[in-house]
Coordinates of C-alpha atoms and ligand atoms in Angstrom, one line a residue:
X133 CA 238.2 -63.3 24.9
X134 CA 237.3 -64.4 28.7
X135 CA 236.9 -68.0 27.8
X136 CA 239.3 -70.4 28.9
X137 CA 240.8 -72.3 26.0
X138 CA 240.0 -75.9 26.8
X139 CA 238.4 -78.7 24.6
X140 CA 235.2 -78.7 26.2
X141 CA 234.6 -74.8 25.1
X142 CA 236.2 -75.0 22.0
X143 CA 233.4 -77.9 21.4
X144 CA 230.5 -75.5 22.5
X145 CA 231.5 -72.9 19.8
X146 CA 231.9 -75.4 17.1
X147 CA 228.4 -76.5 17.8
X148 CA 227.0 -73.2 15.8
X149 CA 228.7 -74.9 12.6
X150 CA 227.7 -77.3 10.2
X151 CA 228.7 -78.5 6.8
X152 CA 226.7 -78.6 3.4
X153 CA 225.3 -81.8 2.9
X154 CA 225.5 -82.7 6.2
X155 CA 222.9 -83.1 9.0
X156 CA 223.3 -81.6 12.4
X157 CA 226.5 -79.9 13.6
X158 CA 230.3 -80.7 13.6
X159 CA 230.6 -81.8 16.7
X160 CA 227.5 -83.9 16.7
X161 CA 227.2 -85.4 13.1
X162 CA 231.0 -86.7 13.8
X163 CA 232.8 -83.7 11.1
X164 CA 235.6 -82.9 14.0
X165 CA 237.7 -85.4 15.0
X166 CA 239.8 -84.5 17.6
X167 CA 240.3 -81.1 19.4
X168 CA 243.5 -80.4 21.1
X169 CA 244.9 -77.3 23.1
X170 CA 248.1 -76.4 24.2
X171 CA 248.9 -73.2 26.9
X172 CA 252.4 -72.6 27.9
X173 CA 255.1 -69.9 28.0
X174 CA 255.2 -69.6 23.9
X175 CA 251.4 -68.8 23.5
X176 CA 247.9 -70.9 23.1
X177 CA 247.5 -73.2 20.6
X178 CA 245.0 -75.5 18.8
X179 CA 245.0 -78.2 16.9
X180 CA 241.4 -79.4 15.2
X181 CA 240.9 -83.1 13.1
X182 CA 237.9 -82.9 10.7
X183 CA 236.6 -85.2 8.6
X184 CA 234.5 -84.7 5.3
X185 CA 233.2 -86.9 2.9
X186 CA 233.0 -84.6 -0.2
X187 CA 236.1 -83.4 -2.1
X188 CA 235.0 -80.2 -2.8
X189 CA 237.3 -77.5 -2.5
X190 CA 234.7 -74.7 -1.3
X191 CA 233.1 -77.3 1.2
X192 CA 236.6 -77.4 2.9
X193 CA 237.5 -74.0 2.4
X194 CA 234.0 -73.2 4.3
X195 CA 234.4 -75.2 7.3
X196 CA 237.6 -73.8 7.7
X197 CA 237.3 -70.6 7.5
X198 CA 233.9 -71.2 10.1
X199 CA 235.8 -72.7 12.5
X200 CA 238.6 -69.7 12.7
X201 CA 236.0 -67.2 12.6
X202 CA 234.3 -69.2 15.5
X203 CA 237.5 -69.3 17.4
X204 CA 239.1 -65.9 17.3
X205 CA 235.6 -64.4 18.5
X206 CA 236.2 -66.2 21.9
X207 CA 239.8 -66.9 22.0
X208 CA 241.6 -64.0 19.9
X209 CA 244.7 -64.3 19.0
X210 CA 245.5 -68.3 18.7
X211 CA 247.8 -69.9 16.8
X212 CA 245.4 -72.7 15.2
X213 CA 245.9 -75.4 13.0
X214 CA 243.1 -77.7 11.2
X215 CA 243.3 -80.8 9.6
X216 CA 240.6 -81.8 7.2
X217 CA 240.7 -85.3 5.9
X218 CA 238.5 -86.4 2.9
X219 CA 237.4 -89.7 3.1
X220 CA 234.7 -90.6 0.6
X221 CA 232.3 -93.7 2.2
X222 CA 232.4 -96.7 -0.1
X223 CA 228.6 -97.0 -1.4
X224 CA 226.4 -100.1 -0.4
X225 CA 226.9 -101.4 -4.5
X226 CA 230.3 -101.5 -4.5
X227 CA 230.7 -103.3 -1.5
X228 CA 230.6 -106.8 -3.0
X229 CA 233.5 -105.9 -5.3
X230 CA 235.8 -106.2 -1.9
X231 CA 235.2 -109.6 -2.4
X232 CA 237.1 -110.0 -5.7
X233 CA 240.7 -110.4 -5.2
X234 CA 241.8 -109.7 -9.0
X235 CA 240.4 -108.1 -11.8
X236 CA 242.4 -108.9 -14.9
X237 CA 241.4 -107.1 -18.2
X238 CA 242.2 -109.3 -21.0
X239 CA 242.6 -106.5 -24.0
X240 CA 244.4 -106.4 -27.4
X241 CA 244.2 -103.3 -29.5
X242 CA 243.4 -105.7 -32.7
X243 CA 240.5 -107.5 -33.3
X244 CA 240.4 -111.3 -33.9
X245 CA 243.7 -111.7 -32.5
X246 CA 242.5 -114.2 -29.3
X247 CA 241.3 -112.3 -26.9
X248 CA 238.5 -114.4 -26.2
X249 CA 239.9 -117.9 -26.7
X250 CA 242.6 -116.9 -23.9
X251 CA 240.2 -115.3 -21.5
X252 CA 238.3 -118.7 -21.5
X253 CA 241.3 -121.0 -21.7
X254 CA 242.9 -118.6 -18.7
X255 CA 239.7 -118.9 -16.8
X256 CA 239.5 -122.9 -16.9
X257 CA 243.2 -123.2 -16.3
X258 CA 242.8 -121.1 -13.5
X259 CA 239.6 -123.3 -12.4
X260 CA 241.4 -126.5 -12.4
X261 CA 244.1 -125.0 -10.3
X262 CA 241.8 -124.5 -7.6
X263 CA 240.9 -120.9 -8.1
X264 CA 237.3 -119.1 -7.8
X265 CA 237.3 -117.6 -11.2
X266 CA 234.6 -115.6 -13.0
X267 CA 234.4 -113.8 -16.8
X268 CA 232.7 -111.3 -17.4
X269 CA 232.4 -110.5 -21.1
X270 CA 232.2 -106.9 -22.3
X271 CA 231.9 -107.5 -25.8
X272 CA 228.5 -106.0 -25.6
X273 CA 228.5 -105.8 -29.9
X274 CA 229.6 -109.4 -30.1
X275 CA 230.1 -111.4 -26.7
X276 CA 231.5 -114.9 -27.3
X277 CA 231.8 -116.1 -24.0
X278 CA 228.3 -118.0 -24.3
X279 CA 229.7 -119.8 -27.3
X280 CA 233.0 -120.7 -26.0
X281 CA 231.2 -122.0 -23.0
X282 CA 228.3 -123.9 -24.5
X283 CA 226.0 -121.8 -22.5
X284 CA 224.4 -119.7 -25.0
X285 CA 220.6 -119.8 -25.1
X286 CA 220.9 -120.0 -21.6
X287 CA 218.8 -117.4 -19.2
X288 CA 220.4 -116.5 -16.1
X289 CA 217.9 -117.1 -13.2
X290 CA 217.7 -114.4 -10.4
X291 CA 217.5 -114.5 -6.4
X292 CA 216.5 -112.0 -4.0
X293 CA 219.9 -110.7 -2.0
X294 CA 218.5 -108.8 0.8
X295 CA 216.0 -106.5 -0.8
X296 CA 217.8 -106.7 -3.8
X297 CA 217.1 -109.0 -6.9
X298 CA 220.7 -109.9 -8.5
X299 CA 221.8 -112.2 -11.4
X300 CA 223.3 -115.8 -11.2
X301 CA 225.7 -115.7 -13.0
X302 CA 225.8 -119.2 -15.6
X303 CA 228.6 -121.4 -14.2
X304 CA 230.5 -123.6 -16.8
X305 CA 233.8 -125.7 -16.6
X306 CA 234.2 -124.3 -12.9
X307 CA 233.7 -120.8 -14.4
X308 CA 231.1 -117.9 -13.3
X309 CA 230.1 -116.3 -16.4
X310 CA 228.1 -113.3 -17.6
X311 CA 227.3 -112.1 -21.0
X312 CA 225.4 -109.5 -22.9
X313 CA 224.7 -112.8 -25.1
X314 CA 222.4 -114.3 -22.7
X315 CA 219.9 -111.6 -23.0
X316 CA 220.4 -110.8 -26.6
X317 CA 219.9 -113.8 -29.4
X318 CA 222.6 -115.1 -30.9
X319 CA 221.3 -113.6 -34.7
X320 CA 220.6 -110.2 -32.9
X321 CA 223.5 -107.8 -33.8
X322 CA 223.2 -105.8 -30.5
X323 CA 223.0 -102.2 -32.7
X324 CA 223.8 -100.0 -29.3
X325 CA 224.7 -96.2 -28.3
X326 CA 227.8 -96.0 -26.3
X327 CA 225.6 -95.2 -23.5
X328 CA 223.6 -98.5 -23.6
X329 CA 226.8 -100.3 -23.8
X330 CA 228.3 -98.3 -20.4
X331 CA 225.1 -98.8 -18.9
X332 CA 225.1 -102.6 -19.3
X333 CA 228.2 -103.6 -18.4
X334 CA 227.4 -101.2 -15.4
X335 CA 224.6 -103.8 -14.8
X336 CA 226.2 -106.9 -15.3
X337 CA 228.9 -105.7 -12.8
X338 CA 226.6 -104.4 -10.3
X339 CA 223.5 -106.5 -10.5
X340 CA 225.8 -110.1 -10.8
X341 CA 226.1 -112.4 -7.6
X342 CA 229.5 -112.7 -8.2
X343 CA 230.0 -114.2 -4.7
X344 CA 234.0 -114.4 -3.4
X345 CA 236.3 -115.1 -6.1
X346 CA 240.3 -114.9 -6.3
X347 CA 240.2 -114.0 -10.4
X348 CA 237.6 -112.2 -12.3
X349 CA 239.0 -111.8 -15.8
X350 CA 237.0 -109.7 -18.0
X351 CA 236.9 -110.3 -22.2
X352 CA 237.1 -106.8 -23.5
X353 CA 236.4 -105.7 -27.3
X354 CA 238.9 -104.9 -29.8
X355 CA 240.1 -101.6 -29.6
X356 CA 240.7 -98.5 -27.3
X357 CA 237.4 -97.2 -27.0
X358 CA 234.5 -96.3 -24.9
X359 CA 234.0 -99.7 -23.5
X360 CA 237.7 -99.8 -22.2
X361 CA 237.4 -96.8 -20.7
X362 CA 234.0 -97.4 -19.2
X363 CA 234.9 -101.1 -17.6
X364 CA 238.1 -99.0 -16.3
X365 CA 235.9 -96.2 -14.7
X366 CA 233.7 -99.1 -13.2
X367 CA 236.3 -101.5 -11.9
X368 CA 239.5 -101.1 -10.2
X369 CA 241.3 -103.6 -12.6
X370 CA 244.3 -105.2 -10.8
X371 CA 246.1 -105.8 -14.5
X372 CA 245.9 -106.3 -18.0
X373 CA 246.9 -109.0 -19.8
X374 CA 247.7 -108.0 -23.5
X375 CA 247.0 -109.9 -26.6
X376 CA 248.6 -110.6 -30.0
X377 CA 249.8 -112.2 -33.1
X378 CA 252.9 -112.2 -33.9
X379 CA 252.9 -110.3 -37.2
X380 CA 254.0 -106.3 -37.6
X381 CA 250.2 -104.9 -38.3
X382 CA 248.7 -106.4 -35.0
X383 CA 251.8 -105.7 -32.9
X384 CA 251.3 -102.0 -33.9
X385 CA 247.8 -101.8 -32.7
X386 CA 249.1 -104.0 -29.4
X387 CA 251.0 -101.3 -29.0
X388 CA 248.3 -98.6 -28.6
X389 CA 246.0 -100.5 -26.1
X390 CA 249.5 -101.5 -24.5
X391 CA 250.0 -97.4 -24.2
X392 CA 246.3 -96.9 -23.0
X393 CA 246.6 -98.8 -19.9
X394 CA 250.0 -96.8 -19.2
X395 CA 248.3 -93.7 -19.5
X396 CA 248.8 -92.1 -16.2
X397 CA 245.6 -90.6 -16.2
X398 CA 244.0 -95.1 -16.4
X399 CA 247.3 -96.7 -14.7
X400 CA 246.3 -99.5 -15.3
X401 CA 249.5 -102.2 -14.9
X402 CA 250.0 -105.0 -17.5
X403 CA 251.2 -107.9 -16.7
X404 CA 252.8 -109.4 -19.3
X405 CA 252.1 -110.0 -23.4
X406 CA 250.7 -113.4 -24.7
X407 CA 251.1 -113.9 -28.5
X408 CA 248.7 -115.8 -29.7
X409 CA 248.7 -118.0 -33.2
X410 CA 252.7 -117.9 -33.2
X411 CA 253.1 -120.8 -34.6
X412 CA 251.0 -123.5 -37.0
X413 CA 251.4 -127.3 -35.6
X414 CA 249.8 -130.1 -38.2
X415 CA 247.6 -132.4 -35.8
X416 CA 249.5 -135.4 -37.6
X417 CA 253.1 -134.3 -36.9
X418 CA 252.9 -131.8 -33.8
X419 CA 257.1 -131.4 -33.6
X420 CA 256.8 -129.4 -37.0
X421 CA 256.3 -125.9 -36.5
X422 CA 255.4 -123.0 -39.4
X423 CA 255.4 -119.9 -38.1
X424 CA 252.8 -118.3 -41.0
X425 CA 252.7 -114.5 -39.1
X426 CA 256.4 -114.2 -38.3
X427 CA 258.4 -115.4 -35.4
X428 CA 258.9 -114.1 -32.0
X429 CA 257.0 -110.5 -32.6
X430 CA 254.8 -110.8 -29.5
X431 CA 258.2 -111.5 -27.5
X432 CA 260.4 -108.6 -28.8
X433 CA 257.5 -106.7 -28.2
X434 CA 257.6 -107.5 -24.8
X435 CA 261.0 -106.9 -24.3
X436 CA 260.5 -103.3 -26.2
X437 CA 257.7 -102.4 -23.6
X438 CA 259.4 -103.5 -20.5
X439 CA 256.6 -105.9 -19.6
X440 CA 256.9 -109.5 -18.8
X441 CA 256.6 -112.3 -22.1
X442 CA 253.2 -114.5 -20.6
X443 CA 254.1 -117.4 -23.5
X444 CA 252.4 -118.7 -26.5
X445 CA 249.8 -120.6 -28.1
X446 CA 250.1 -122.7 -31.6
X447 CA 247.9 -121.9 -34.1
X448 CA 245.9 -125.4 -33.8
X449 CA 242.8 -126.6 -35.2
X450 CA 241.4 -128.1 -32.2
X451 CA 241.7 -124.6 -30.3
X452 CA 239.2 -123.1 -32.9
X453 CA 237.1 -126.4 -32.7
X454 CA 236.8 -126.4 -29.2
X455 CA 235.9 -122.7 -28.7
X456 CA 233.3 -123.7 -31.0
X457 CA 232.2 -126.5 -29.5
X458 CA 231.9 -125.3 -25.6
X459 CA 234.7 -126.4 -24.2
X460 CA 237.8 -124.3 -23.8
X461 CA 241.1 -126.8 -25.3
X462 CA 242.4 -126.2 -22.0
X463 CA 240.5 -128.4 -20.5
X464 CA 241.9 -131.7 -23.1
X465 CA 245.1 -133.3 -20.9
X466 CA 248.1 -133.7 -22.0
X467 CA 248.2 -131.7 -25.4
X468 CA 250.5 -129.1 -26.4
X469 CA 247.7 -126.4 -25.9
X470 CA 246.8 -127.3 -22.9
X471 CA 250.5 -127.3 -22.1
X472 CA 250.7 -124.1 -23.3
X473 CA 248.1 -122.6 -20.9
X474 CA 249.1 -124.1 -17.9
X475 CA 252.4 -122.0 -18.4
X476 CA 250.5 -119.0 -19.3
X477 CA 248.2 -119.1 -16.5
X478 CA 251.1 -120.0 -14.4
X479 CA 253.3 -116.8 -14.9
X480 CA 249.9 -114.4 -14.9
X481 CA 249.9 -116.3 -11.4
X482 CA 252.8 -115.0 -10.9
X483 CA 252.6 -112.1 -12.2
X484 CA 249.5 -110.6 -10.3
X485 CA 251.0 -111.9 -6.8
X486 CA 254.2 -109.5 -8.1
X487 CA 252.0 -107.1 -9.0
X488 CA 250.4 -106.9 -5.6
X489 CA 253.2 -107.2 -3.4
X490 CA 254.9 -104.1 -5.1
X491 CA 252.1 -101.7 -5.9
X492 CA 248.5 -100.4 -4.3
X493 CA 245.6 -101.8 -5.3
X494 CA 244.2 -100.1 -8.7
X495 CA 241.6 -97.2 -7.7
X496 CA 238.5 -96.7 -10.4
X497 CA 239.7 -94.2 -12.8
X498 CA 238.1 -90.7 -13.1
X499 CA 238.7 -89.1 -16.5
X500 CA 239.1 -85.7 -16.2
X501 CA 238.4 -83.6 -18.8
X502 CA 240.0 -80.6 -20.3
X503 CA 238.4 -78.0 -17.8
X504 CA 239.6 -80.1 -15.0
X505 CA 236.5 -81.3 -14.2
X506 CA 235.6 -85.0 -12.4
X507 CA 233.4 -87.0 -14.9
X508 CA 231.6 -89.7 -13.3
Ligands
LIG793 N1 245.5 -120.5 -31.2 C1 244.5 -120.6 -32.0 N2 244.4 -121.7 -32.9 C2 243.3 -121.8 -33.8 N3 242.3 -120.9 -33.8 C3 242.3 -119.9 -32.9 C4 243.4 -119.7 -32.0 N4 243.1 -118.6 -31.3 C5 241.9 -118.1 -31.7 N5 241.4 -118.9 -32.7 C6 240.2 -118.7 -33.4 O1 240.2 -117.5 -34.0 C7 238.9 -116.8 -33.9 C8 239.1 -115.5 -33.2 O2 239.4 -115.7 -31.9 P1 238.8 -114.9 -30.7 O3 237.3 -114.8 -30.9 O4 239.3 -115.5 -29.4 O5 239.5 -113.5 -31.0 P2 239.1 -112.1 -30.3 O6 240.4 -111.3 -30.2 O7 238.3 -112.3 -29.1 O8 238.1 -111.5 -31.4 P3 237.3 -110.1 -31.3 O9 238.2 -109.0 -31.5 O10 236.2 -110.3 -32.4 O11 236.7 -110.1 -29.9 C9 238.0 -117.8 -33.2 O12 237.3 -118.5 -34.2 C10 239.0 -118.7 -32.5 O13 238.4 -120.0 -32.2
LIG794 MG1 236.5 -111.5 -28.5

């Protein structure tokens, strides 16, 4: 009760108190912050900072409670107020993601709608605009980006990054790519548990030498599964662009992936809708259009959800062909496809810088399951 209330005793008595999983003491290891006191008419006062790097409620509650037990011993009856900040350090293999602007998850709830065809006709556009742009594919059971590149049978090489060996990723068409399929061959159903699956893409995110880039869009499998969940849990993904026909029974299932990125616990923003196959164009007469799956669905759609309409692609044989072939129709000048793309790319341009000026960046989700716990 004889001590005098100033920082540099306040300091000494904190020394007796540490923090689990910490080494050293408060005050030396870096835990308290700031210490400030205040003496006048209306009593003694004191005002701690602390910051820990755990989230753990008891850890918190511990330190605390220590450091009011430390205080009333010597200084009685003080009105004291802490402040403990959690702020969780970024790990050493995450840091290279800081170097990738936007993450943009290219999703439909329906299979065989496009997905892939506008990821790689996205990522060239994007290329020839002057963008650094990456795909990585996450269609671990059946990755077509190798295909659609003209890459497959390829082996990525590796480099020593520090004291780390990473990936190179393959670059095609201006375009970074990596792909289950260039470990797997193309015959080989890849016949994996979920767990596999996570852990792969874990790898192909982690263990790629992605470099800087301003766009890394990433090819996700039909559906709202596991995968989805897993790239979400790995990534902070800046947006999703949504895929679809424009018939009834793939808008339905549009609408469910459309729903999981809303979730609040994934919050996830989409950036717009791109219907895919809206239309059939004959080569020979390219003004006639048939529009085989029903008109406008992937628009109204749109307009239902409250998200921007990205445009649309013909149904066109030369945008089968050239997946097929290696070369994204994209990249063919002055054809109504290409057209097509540079207007889609254009507005999820747009889109993304919207995006960023009016909300914070994405954080990794944590699913939480029902006993409240974090699951990692
Ligand atoms: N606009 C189009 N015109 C003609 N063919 C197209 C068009 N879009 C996609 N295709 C073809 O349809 C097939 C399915 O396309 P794609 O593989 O891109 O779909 P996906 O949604 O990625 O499929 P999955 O769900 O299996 O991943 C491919 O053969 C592709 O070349
Ligand atoms: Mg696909």
């Amino acid at each position: 009760m004889s001590k005098k209330l100033n920082k540099e005793n306040i300091q000494e008595l904190l020394k007796n108190i540490s923090v689990q999983g910490k080494n050293g003491n408060v005050v030396e290891n870096g835990v308290i912050k700031d210490i400030k006191t205040k003496s006048d008419i209306f009593g003694k006062k004191i005002e701690i900072d602390a910051v820990i790097d755990s989230p753990a409620v008891h850890i918190r509650k511990k330190l605390e409670d220590d450091i009011m037990e430390a205080l009333s011993k010597d200084f009685g009856d003080v009105d004291t107020k802490i402040n403990v900040k959690v702020v969780i350090p970024e790990s050493e293999k995450e840091k290279p993601l800081k170097k990738i602007k936007n993450i943009i998850a290219v999703a439909s709830g329906k299979g065989g709608v496009g997905k892939s065809t506008v990821t790689a006709n996205l990522a060239t556009t994007l290329a020839k605009m002057g963008f650094k742009v990456a795909i990585l594919d996450t269609d671990v059971y059946g990755p077509s980006i190798p295909l659609m590149f003209g890459t497959q049978g390829e082996r990525p090489r590796a480099k020593k990054v520090g004291d780390k060996t990473m990936i190179i990723p393959i670059e095609a068409h201006g375009v970074k790519n990596m792909s289950i399929g260039y470990f797997a061959r193309p015959d080989q159903a890849v016949i994996w548990r979920g767990s596999m699956a996570n852990s792969a893409i874990n790898q192909m995110v982690f263990d790629t030498d992605w470099g800087e880039l301003d766009f890394m869009l990433i090819d996700l499998p039909p559906g709202t599964g596991d995968i989805q969940l897993s790239v979400m849990q790995t990534l902070p993904v800046t947006g999703a662009v949504v895929v679809t026909t424009p018939q009834n029974v793939a808008i339905a299932d549009v609408k469910k992936s459309v729903d999981m990125f809303k979730n609040p616990t994934i919050n996830v923003p989409v950036l717009g809708i791109v219907e895919n196959m809206s239309y059939f164009t004959p080569a020979e007469c390219p003004e006639n259009k048939y529009y085989i799956f029903g008109k406008d669905g992937g628009k109204y759609l749109a307009e239902d959800l409250g998200v921007a309409f990205l445009g649309e692609i013909p149904l066109v044989q030369s945008v089968r062909e050239a997946g097929d072939f290696g070369r994204p129709a994209a990249l063919q000048e002055n054809t109504p496809t290409q057209k097509a793309f540079e207007q889609i790319t254009k507005n999820v341009v747009e889109e993304t810088i919207k995006r960023n000026k009016t909300l914070p960046p994405t954080e990794k989700i944590q699913i939480t399951n029902q006993a409240g716990c974090s699951v990692k």
